[in-house]
C-alpha angles and dihedrals in degrees: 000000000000088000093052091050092048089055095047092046088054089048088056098047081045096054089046091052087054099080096046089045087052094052092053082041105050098027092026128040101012089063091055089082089070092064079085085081094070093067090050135061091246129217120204078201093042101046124222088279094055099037111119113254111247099162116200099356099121095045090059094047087044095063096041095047104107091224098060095067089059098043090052092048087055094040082050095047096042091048092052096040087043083049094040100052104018097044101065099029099082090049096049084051093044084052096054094037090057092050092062114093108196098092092203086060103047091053095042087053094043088055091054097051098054099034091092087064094075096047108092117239088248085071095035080050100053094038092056102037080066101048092039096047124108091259089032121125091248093061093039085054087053100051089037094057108022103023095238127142124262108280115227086218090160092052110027110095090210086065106034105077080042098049097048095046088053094051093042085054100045093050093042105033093088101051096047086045084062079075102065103029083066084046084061099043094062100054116098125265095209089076088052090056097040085059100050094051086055084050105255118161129230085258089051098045087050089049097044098029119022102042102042082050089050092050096098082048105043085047109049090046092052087052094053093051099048080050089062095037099125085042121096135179093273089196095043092050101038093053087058100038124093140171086263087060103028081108098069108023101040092132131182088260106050083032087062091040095049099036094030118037094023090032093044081223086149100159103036083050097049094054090055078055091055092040084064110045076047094060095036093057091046097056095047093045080053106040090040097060085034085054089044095057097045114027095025085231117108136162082239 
C-alpha cells in the first residue's frame, strides 16, 4: 500500500513538472538548433538546411569589426556596474526590512518596493523621460535648490549608462529583495535568541546570523548574474537610447535588434548570440568551482 501511494504521488509531481518541462523544451533548448546559422550565410529563402557553410566567418569578422569592440566595452561596463550596484542593494534592503517590527508597516513598505516591478518600461520610460528632460521637474528642482543648469540626462552620453542602471535598479531592487527576505524567514529563531542572551546586537546578530544564513543564496545569485553579465534589459535600454547616446549605451542587445532584425544580418547576429553563451558559461564554470573551494557553496 505504501508502495502504491509512493508511486501515485511521483506520477502527480511528474505531471506538475510537465508543463514547466515542456516550456525549457519547447522556448529553451529546441531553439537551440537555430545557433547553426551562425556558422552559414543564411538564407530566410534557403532555410537553414540549404544555406550555403561558411564556418567561422562571422566570428573572424566579428572580431575584426571595429563596433564590436564598443558595443562589448558598453555591454562590460553595463554588466559590472548592473552586478556592483544592483547586486547588494536588495540585500541590504532585505536586511533593513527585516529589522522593522510593525508588521502593517513592513508589509505596507515591502509592496511599495516591489510594485515598480509590475509597471512595463513603456510606462518607466514615459514617467522618467518627463521628470529627466531639459524642462522636466528633476532639472527645475536643480536650478531651484542648488542654482545649477538644466542637465540633458536623456542626451548626454556621461549620464546615460548612469542614468539606465539606476533606473534598472530602482524598478528591480524590491522584487529581488522577496528572495532573501524568505531566505530570513527560515532560519531559526532559536539562533537569534541564543545570541541575544550572550549580548549580541542586532548588528551583530545581522553580521554573525543572518548573512552566513543568506550565503547559498547570496552565491548562487551572484553566479546567475555574472552569467548574464554581457545581457541587458533590451527593452529597458532601447526605450532610453538615441542616435545622440548610442555611443555610449550600444549594447549587445539593441546591437543584435537593430543589425540583426532591422539589418537582416541574421548570421553575423546569431554568432554574437553564441560568443556570449560562450562567455557566460565560461565565467559561472569558473566562478562556481572557484566558489566551491573557498565558500563551500556552489550552483552544482
Amino acid at each position: 500500500m505504501f508502495r502504491k501511494a509512493k508511486s501515485v504521488d511521483t506520477v502527480v509531481l511528474l505531471l506538475l513538472a510537465l508543463p514547466g518541462l515542456a516550456h525549457f523544451l519547447v522556448f529553451k533548448y529546441i531553439p537551440l538548433a537555430g545557433n547553426v546559422i551562425a556558422f552559414q550565410d543564411y538564407n530566410m529563402f534557403a532555410g537553414v538546411f540549404h544555406s550555403k557553410w561558411v564556418g567561422l566567418k562571422h566570428f573572424i569578422f566579428m572580431f575584426q569589426y571595429a563596433e564590436f569592440a564598443l558595443v562589448l566595452k558598453n555591454s562590460l561596463k553595463y554588466g559590472l556596474y548592473s552586478i556592483l550596484f544592483g547586486f547588494p542593494a536588495p540585500l541590504l534592503l532585505a536586511l533593513l526590512l527585516n529589522e522593522i517590527r510593525l508588521s502593517w508597516f513592513k508589509r505596507a513598505t515591502q509592496t511599495m518596493l516591489y510594485l515598480p516591478h509590475f509597471l512595463s518600461w513603456v510606462i518607466v520610460g514615459g514617467i522618467f523621460t518627463e521628470l529627466l528632460s531639459r524642462q522636466g521637474l528633476v532639472n527645475r528642482l536643480l536650478g531651484e535648490w542648488f542654482g545649477m543648469e538644466a542637465i540633458s540626462f536623456l542626451t548626454e552620453p556621461r549620464y546615460f549608462m548612469g542614468m539606465v542602471i539606476g533606473l534598472g535598479v530602482w524598478k528591480e531592487v524590491g522584487w529581488s529583495m522577496i528572495i532573501y527576505l524568505a531566505a530570513i524567514s527560515g532560519i531559526n529563531p532559536n539562533l537569534y535568541e541564543a545570541a541575544m542572551v550572550d549580548g549580541a546586537g542586532r548588528l551583530k546578530q545581522a553580521w554573525h546570523i543572518t548573512l552566513p544564513s543568506l550565503l547559498p543564496a547570496i552565491v548562487v545569485l551572484l553566479l546567475l548574474q555574472i552569467g548574464n553579465i554581457l545581457d541587458a534589459n533590451v527593452e529597458q535600454v532601447l526605450f532610453f537610447l538615441n542616435p545622440l547616446v548610442r555611443e555610449a549605451g550600444e549594447v549587445f542587445d539593441t546591437y543584435v535588434y537593430r543589425v540583426g532584425l532591422m539589418g537582416g544580418q541574421y548570421s553575423y547576429t546569431t554568432a554574437i548570440g553564441v560568443f556570449k553563451a560562450v562567455v557566460g558559461i565560461v565565467l559561472v564554470v569558473g566562478l562556481n568551482k572557484l566558489s566551491r573551494r573557498t565558500t563551500g557553496e556552489s550552483i552544482y
